[in-house]
Coordinates of C-alpha atoms and ligand atoms in Angstrom, one line a residue:
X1 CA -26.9 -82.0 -43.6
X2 CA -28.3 -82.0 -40.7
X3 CA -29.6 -85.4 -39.8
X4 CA -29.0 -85.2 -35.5
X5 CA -29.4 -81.7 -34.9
X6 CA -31.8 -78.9 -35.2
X7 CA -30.4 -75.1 -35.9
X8 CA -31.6 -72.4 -33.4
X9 CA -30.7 -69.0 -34.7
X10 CA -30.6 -65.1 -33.3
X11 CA -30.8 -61.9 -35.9
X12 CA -29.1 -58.5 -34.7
X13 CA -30.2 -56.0 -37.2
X14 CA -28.2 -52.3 -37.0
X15 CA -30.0 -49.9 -38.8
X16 CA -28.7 -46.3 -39.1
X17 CA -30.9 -43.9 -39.2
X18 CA -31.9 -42.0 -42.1
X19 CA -31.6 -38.7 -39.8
X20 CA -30.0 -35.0 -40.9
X21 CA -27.9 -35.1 -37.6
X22 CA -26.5 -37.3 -35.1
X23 CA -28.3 -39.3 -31.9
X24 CA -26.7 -36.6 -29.0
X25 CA -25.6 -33.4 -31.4
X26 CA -26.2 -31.4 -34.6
X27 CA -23.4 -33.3 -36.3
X28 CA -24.6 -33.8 -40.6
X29 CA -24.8 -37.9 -40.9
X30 CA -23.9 -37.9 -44.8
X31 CA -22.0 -40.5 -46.4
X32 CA -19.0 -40.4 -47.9
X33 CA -17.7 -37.0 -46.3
X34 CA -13.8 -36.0 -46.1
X35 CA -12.5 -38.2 -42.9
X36 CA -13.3 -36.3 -39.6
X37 CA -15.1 -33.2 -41.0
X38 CA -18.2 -34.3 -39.5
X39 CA -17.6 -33.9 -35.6
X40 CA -17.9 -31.5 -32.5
X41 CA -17.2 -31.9 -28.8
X42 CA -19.8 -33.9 -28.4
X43 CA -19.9 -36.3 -30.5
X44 CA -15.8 -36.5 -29.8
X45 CA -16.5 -36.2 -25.9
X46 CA -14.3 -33.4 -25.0
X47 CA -14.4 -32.5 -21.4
X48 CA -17.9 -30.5 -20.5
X49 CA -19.5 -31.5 -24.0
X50 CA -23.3 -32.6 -23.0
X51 CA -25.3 -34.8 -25.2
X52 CA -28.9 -33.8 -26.0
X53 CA -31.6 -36.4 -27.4
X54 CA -32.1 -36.6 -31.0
X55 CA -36.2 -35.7 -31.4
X56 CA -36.4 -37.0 -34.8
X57 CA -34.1 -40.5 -34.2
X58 CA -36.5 -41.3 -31.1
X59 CA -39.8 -40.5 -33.4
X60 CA -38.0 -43.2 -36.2
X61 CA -37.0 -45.8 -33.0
X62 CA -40.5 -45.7 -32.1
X63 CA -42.1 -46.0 -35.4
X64 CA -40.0 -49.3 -36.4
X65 CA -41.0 -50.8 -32.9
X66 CA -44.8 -50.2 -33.6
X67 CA -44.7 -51.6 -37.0
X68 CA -42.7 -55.0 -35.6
X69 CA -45.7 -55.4 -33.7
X70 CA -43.9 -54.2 -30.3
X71 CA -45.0 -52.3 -27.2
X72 CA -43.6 -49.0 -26.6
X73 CA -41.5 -48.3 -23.6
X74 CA -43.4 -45.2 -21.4
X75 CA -40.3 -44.4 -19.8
X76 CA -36.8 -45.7 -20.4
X77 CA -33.1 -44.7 -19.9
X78 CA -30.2 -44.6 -22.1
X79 CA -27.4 -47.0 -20.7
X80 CA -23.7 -46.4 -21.0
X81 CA -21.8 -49.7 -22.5
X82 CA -17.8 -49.5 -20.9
X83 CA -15.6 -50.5 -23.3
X84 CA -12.2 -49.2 -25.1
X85 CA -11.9 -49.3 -28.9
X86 CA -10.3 -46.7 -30.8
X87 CA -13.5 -46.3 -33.0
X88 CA -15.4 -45.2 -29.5
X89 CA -13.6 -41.7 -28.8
X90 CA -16.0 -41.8 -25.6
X91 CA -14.6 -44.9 -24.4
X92 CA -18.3 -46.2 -24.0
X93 CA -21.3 -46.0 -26.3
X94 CA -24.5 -45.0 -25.5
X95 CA -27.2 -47.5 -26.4
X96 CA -30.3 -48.5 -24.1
X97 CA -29.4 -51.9 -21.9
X98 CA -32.4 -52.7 -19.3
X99 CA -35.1 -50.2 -20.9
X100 CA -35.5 -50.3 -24.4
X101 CA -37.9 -48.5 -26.4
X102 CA -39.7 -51.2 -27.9
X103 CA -39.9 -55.3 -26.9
X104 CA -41.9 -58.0 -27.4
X105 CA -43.1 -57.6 -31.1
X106 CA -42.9 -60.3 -33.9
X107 CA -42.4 -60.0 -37.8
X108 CA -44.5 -62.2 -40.5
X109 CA -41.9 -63.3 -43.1
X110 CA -42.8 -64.9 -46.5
X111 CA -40.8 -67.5 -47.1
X112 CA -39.6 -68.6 -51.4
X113 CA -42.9 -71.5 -50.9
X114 CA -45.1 -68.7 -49.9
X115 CA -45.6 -69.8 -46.8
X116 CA -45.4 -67.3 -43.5
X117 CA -42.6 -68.1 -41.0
X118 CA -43.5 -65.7 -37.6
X119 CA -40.3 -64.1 -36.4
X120 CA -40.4 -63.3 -32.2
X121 CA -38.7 -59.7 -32.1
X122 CA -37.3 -59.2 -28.4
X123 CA -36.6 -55.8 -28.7
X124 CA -35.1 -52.9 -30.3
X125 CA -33.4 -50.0 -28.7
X126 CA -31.7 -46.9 -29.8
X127 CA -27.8 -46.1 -29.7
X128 CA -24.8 -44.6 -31.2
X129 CA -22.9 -45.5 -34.0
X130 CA -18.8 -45.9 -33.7
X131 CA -16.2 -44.5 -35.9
X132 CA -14.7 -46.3 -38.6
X133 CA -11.1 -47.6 -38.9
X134 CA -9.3 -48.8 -41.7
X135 CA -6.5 -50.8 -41.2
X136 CA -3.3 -50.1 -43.6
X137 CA -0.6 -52.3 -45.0
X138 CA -2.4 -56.2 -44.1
X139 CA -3.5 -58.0 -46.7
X140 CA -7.3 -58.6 -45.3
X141 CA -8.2 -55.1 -44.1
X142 CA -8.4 -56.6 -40.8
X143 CA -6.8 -55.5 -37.9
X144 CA -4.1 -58.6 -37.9
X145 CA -1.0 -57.7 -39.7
X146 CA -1.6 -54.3 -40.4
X147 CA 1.0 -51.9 -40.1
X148 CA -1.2 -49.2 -38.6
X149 CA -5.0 -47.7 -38.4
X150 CA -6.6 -45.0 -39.8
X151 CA -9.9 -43.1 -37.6
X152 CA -12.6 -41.5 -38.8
X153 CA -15.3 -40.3 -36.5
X154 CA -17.8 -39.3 -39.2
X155 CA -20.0 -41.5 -38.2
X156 CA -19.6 -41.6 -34.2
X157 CA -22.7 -40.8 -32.7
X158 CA -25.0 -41.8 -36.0
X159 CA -28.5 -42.8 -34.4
X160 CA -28.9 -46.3 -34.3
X161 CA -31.9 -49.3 -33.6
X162 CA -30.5 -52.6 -32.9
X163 CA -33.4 -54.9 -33.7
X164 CA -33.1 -58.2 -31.8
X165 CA -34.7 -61.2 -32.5
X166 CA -35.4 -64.1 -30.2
X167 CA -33.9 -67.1 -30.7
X168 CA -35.2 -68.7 -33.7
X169 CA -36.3 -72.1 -33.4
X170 CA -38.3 -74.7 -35.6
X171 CA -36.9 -74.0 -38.6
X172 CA -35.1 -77.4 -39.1
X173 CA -33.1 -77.1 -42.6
X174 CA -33.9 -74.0 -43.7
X175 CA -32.8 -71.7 -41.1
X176 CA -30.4 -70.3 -43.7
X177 CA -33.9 -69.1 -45.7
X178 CA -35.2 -68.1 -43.0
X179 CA -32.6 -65.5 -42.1
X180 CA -32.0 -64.4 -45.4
X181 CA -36.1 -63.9 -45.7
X182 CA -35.9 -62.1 -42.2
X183 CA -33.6 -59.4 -43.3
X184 CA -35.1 -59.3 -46.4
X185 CA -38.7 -58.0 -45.2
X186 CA -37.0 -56.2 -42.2
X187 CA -35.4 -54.5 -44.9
X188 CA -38.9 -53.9 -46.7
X189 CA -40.4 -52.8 -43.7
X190 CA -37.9 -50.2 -42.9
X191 CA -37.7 -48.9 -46.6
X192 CA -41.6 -48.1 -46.5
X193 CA -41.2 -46.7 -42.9
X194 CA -38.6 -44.2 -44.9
X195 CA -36.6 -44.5 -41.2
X196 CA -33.1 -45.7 -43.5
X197 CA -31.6 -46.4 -46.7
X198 CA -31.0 -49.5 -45.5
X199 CA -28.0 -49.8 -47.8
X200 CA -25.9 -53.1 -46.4
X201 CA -23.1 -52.2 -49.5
X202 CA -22.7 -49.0 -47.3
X203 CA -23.2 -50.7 -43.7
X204 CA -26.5 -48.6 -43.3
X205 CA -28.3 -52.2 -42.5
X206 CA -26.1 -54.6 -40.7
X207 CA -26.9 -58.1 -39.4
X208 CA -25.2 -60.4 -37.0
X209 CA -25.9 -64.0 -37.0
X210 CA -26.3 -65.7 -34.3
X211 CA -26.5 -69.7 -35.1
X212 CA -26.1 -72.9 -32.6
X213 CA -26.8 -76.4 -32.8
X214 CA -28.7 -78.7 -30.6
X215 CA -29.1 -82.1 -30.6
X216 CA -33.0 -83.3 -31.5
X217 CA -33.4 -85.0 -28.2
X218 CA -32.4 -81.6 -26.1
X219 CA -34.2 -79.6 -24.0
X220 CA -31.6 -76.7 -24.1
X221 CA -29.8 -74.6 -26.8
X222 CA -26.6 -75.3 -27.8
X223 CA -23.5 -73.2 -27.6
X224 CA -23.5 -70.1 -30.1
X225 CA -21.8 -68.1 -32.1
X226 CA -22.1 -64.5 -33.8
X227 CA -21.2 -64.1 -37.4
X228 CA -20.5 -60.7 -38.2
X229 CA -19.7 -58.5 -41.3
X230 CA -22.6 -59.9 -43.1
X231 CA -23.1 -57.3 -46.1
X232 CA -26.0 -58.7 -48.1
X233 CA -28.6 -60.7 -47.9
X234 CA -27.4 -63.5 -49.9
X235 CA -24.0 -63.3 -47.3
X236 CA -26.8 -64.0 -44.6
X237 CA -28.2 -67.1 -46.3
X238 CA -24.1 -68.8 -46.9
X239 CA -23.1 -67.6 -43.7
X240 CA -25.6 -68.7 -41.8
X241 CA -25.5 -72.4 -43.9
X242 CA -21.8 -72.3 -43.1
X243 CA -22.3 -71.9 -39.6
X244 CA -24.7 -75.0 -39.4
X245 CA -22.0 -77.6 -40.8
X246 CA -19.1 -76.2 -39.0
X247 CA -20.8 -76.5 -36.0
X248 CA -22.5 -79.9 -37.0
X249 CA -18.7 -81.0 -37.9
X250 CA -17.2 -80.0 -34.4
X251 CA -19.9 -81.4 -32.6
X252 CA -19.7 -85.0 -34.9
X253 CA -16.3 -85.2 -34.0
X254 CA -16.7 -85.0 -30.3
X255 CA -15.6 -81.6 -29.9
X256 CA -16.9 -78.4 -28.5
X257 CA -18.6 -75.4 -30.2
X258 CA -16.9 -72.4 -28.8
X259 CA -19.1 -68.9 -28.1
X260 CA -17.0 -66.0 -30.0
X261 CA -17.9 -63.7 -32.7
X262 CA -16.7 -64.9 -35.9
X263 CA -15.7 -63.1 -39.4
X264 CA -17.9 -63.6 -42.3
X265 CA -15.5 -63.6 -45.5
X266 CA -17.2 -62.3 -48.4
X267 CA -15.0 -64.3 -50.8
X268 CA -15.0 -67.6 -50.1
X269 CA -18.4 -67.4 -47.9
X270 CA -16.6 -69.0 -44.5
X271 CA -16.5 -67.7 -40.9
X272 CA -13.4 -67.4 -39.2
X273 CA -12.6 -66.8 -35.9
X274 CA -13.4 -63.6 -34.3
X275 CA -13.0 -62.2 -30.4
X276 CA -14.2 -64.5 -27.3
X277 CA -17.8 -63.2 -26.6
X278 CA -17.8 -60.9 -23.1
X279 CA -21.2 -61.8 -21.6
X280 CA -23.1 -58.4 -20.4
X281 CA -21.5 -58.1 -17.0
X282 CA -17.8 -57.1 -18.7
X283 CA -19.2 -54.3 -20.1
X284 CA -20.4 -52.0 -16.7
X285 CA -24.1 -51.0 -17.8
X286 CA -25.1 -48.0 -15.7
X287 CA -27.7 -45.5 -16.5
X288 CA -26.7 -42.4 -18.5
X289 CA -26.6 -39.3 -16.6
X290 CA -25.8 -36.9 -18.8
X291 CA -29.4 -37.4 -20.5
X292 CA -33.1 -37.2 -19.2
X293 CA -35.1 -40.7 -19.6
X294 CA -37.0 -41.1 -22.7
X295 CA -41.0 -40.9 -22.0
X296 CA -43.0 -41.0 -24.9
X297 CA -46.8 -40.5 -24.0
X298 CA -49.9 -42.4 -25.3
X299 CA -51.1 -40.0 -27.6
X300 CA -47.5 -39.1 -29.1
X301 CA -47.3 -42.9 -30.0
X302 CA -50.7 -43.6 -31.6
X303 CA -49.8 -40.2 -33.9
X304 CA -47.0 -42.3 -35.0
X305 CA -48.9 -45.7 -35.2
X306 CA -50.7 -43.4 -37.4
X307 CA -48.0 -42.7 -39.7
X308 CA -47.0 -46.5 -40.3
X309 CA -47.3 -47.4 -44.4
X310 CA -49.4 -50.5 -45.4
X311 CA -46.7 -53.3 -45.1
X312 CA -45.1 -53.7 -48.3
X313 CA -46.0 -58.0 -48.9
X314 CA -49.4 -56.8 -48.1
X315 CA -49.4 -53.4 -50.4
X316 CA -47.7 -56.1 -53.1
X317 CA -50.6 -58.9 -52.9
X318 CA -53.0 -55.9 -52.6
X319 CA -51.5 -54.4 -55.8
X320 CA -51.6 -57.9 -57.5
X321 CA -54.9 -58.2 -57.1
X322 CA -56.1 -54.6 -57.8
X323 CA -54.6 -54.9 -61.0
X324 CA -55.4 -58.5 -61.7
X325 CA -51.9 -59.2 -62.4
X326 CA -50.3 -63.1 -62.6
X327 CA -47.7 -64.1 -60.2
X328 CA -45.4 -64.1 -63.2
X329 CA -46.3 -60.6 -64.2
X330 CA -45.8 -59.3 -60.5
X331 CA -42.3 -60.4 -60.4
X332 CA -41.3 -59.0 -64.0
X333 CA -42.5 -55.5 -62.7
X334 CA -41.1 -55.8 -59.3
X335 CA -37.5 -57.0 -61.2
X336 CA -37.7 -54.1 -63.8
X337 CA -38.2 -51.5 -61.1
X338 CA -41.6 -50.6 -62.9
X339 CA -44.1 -51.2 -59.9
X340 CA -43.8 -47.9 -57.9
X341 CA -43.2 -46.5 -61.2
X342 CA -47.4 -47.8 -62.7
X343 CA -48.0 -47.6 -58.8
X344 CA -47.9 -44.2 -59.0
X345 CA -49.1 -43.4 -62.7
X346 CA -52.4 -45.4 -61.1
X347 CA -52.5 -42.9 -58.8
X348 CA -52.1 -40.0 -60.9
X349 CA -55.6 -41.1 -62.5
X350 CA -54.3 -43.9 -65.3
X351 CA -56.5 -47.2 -65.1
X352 CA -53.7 -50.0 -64.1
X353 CA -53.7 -51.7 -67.4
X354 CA -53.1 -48.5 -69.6
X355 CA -50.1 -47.6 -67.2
X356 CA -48.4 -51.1 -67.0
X357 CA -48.4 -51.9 -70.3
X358 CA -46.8 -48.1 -70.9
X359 CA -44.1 -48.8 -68.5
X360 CA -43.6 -52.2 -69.5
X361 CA -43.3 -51.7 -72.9
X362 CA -42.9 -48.7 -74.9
X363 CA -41.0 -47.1 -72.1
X364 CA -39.0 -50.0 -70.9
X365 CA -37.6 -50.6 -74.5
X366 CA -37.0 -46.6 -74.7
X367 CA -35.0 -47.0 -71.1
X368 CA -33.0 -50.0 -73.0
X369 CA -32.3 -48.4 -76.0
X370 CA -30.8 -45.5 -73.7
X371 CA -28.9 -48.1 -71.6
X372 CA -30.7 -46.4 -68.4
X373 CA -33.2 -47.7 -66.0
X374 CA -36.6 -47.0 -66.0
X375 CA -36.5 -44.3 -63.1
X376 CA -34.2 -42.3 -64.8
X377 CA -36.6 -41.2 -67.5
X378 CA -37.2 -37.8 -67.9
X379 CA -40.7 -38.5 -67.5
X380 CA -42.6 -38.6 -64.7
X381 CA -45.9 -41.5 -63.5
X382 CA -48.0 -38.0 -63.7
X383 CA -46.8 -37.0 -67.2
X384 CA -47.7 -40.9 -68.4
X385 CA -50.9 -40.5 -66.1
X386 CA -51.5 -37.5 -68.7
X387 CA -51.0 -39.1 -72.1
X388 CA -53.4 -41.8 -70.5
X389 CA -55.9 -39.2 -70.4
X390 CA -55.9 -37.8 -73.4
X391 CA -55.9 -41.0 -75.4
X392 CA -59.2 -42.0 -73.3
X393 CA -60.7 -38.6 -73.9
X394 CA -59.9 -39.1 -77.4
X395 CA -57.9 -36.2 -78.3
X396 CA -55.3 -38.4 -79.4
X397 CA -54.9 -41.9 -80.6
X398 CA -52.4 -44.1 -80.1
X399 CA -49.9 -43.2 -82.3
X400 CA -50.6 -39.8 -81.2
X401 CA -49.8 -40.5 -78.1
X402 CA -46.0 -42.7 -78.5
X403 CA -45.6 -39.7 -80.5
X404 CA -46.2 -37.3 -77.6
X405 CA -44.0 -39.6 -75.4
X406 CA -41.1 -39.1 -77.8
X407 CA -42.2 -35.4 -77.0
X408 CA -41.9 -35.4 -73.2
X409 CA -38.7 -37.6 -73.2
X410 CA -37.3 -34.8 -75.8
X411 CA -37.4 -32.3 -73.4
X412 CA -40.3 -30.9 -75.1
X413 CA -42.8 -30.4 -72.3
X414 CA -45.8 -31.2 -70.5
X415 CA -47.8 -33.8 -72.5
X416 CA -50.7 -31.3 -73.8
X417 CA -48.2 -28.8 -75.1
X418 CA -46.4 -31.3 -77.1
X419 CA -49.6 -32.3 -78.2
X420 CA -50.2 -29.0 -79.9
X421 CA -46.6 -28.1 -80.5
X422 CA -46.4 -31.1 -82.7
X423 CA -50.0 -30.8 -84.1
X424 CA -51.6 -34.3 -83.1
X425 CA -54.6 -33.3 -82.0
X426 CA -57.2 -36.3 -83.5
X427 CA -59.2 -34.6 -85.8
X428 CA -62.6 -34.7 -85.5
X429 CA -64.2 -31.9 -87.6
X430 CA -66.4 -33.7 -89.7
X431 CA -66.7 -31.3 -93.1
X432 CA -62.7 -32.0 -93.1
X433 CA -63.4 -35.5 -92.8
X434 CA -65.8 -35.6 -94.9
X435 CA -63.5 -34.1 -97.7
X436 CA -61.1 -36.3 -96.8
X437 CA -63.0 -39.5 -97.4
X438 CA -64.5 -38.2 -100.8
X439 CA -61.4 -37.7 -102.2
X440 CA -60.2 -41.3 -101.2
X441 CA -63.6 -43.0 -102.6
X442 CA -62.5 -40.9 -105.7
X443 CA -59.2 -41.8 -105.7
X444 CA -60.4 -45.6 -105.3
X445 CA -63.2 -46.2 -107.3
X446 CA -62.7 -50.1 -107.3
X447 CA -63.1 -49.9 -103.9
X448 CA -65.8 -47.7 -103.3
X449 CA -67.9 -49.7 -105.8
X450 CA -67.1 -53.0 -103.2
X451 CA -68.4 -51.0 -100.7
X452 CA -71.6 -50.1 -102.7
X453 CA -72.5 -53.6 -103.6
X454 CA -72.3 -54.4 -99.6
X455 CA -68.5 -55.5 -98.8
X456 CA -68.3 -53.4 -96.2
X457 CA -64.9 -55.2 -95.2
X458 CA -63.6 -52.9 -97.7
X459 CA -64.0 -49.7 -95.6
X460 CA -61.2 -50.7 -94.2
X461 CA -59.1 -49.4 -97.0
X462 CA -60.7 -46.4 -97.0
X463 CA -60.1 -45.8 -93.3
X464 CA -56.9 -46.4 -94.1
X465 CA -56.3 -44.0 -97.1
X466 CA -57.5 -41.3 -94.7
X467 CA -55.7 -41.7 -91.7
X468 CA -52.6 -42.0 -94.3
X469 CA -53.9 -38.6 -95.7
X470 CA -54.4 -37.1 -92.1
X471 CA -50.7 -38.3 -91.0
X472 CA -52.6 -40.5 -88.7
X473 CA -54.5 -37.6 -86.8
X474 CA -57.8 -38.3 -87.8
X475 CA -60.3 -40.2 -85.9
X476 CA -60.4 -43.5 -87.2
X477 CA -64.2 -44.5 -85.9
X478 CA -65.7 -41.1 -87.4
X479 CA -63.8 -41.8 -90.7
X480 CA -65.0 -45.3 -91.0
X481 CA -68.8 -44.1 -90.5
X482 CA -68.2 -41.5 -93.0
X483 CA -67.5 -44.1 -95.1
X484 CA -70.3 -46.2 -95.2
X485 CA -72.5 -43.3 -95.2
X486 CA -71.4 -42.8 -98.4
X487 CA -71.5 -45.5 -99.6
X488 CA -75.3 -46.5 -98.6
Ligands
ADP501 P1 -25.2 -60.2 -27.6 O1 -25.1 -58.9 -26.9 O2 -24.3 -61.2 -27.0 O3 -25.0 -60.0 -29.1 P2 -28.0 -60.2 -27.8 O4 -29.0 -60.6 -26.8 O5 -27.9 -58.8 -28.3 O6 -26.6 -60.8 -27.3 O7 -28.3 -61.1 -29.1 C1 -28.2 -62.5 -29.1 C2 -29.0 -63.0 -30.2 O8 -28.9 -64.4 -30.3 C3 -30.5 -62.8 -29.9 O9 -31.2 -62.7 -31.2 C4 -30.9 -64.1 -29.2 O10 -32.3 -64.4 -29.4 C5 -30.1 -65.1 -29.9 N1 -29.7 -66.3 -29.2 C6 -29.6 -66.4 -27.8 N2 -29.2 -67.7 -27.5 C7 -29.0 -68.4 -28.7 C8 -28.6 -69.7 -29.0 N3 -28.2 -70.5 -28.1 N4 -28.5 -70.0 -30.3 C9 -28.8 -69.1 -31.3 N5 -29.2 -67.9 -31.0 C10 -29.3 -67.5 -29.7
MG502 MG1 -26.0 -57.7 -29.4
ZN503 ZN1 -21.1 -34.0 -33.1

């Protein structure tokens, strides 16, 4: 596609926080509530309302910003952004401009190949969300050709980190990958920070796409534009493809690329045009004086550096090799949602091989045959953990055990009182054995004479007669020695 020019792209990331309340108030975040239920003077800016910082949103802010690898702003001032919209009650936003909490940081990505493509982070900073409008009677839910708007506030003032890359270069034909592979660990990482849900279906992770063009020879950038509405991460990899040979078709044609925001359109997987970008000056950036400057000391931060999980490609490959998995077998358990699932039966005690091949197979076909997933189970890892243990301390055998499964998924109980409720306790008291196996040799007397004369192979139906006897509770290794003994 690309024969004269090489891509140069720019990720904005919003995340919203996973907080209880808003950035500046007490304000609930929760999705989905009745339209403008969630609000107060503050959030709604009513004369004398004051905001107040959000403790819990700045501790999140900073975590992200150490685990993209970023330095940690000692002191740094929200910014007010001037601009009308009737999704802003304010009339401007608060967000950070010149003194962000975090910059400078980078992100390793892992790229379909399995190569690692390094992603420069430039910053991330802290702001407010905006309301939400919802534009009646047009036949695009945009604003153009609606007959009217509908506000709700809800989620004015949500707690926000924009994460901002720099501009992406080097990536030559698969800067489409790259971007998709960029939201896709940011994504990761911010899952194992627990900061988010990072749902993009419900706009709680949001990405603008930044893509230009330059000619192979050049020594600057070209002109760019900002793709927005991208809601998934396969949306990020057509959008930012699409981008790439509309902007390769103006340019062959001896035309111009424009800067603007354009529209990403889910359904057809174009862009279309969108506002004329403002450039920072338009939008009046002073300090906010309504709220004291953000200083977070050195021993607050390294607390938090303290909290940050294991990155998740590196908890994966870690995982993969602990357990001495294949590539192949990695991505069935990572597909059928069982890896946190034996992640956490491993560390309720199970040895990794006894808990993958439970989740991966006796309870992955019970999940099917209920037509739910895995996770909804009413078992738990530690209950699994727990049939694990008593098959390795031989108190049960394996059919024991599937049996005490059935159990727990009944609603029965915890594993060990299943296990007695339902009488599967391996037997192991030898006089009952013993009079178990006597009455098979009598019972079989072809066999037991095969036995005698030193097929020992025979035992086998022996065994066999026994554990049928026992209803399968008897333990199998005792019986078969029992067997030969008296046969000797
Ligand atoms: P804006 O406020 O206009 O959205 P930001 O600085 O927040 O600007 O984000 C712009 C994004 O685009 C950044 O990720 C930046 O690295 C990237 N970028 C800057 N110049 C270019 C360019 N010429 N082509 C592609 N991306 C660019
Ligand atoms: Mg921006
Ligand atoms: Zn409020």
């Amino acid at each position: 596609v690309l024969k004269k020019f090489d891509p140069v792209l720019g990720m904005e990331v919003h995340v919203e926080l996973g907080t209880a309340t808003k950035m500046f108030c007490g304000c609930p975040t929760a999705f989905g509530a009745e339209p403008n239920t969630q609000v107060c003077p503050v959030c709604l800016s009513l004369p004398g309302a004051l905001p107040v910082v959000n403790a819990a949103a700045v501790e999140s802010a900073i975590r992200i910003g150490l685990a993209l690898n970023c330095s940690i702003t000692p002191w740094g001032r929200f910014a007010r952004k001037n601009y009308f919209y009737p999704d802003q009650p304010k009339n401007y936003q608060i967000s950070q401009y010149d003194e962000p909490i975090a910059t400078e940081g980078y992100l390793d990505v892992v790229l379909d190949d399995g190569s690692t493509f390094r992603v420069e982070i430039e910053r991330a900073h802290m702001e407010e969300d905006t309301g939400k409008s919802t534009h009646v009677g047009g036949a695009t839910g945009r604003i153009e050709g609606a007959s009217h708007s509908l506000l709700d506030y809800n989620r004015a003032g949500v707690p926000l980190v924009e994460i901002v890359t720099k501009p992406i270069t080097g990536t030559g034909e698969r800067a489409p990958e790259v971007a998709r592979a960029y939201v896709t660990a940011l994504r990761d990482l911010l899952k194992s920070l627990d900061v988010s849900d990072v749902r993009m279906d419900q706009g709680s992770l949001r990405c603008d796409a930044n893509v230009s063009l330059m000619e192979k020879t050049a020594t600057e950038f070209g002109t760019r534009t900002e793709t927005k509405n991208v809601n998934s991460l396969k949306s990020v990899e057509i959008a930012v493809r699409y981008e790439m040979r509309r902007q390769a078709a103006v340019l062959e044609s001896g035309g111009e690329v424009v800067q603007e925001t354009r529209h990403f359109q889910e359904s057809d997987g174009t862009t279309s045009k969108g506002r004329k970008k403002e450039t920072a000056e338009d939008y009046r950036y002073f300090p906010e004086p309504d709220l004291a400057p953000v200083a977070p000391d050195a021993a607050w931060i390294e607390e938090l550096r303290g909290t940050l999980p294991e990155l998740p490609w590196l908890r994966r490959a870690r995982i993969q090799a602990d357990w001495g998995v294949s590539d192949e077998e990695m991505r069935d358990l990572v597909n059928s949602g069982a890896l946190e699932l034996v992640a956490a039966t491993v560390d309720a005690g199970a040895p990794a091989q006894s808990a993958r091949s439970w989740w991966v197979s006796y309870l992955a076909q019970k999940a099917n045959i209920a037509g739910v997933e895995l996770t909804e189970l009413a078992i738990t890892p530690a209950q699994v953990a727990a049939v694990v243990a008593l098959v390795s301390d031989g108190k049960v055998n394996n059919n024991g055990a599937r049996q005490i499964v059935d159990g727990v998924l009944a609603g029965e109980g915890e594993p060990a009182d299943v296990m007695a409720a339902r009488g599967l306790v391996v037997e192991k008291d030898d006089t009952k054995l013993q009079a178990a196996v006597d009455e098979a040799l009598a019972a079989n007397p072809g066999v037991a004479d095969k036995i005698r004369s030193g097929k020992v192979q025979a035992a086998g139906a022996i065994v066999g007669a026994v554990m049928k006897a026992t209803r399968g509770q008897a333990d199998a290794a005792r019986v078969k020695e029992l067997v030969l003994a008296a046969c000797s």
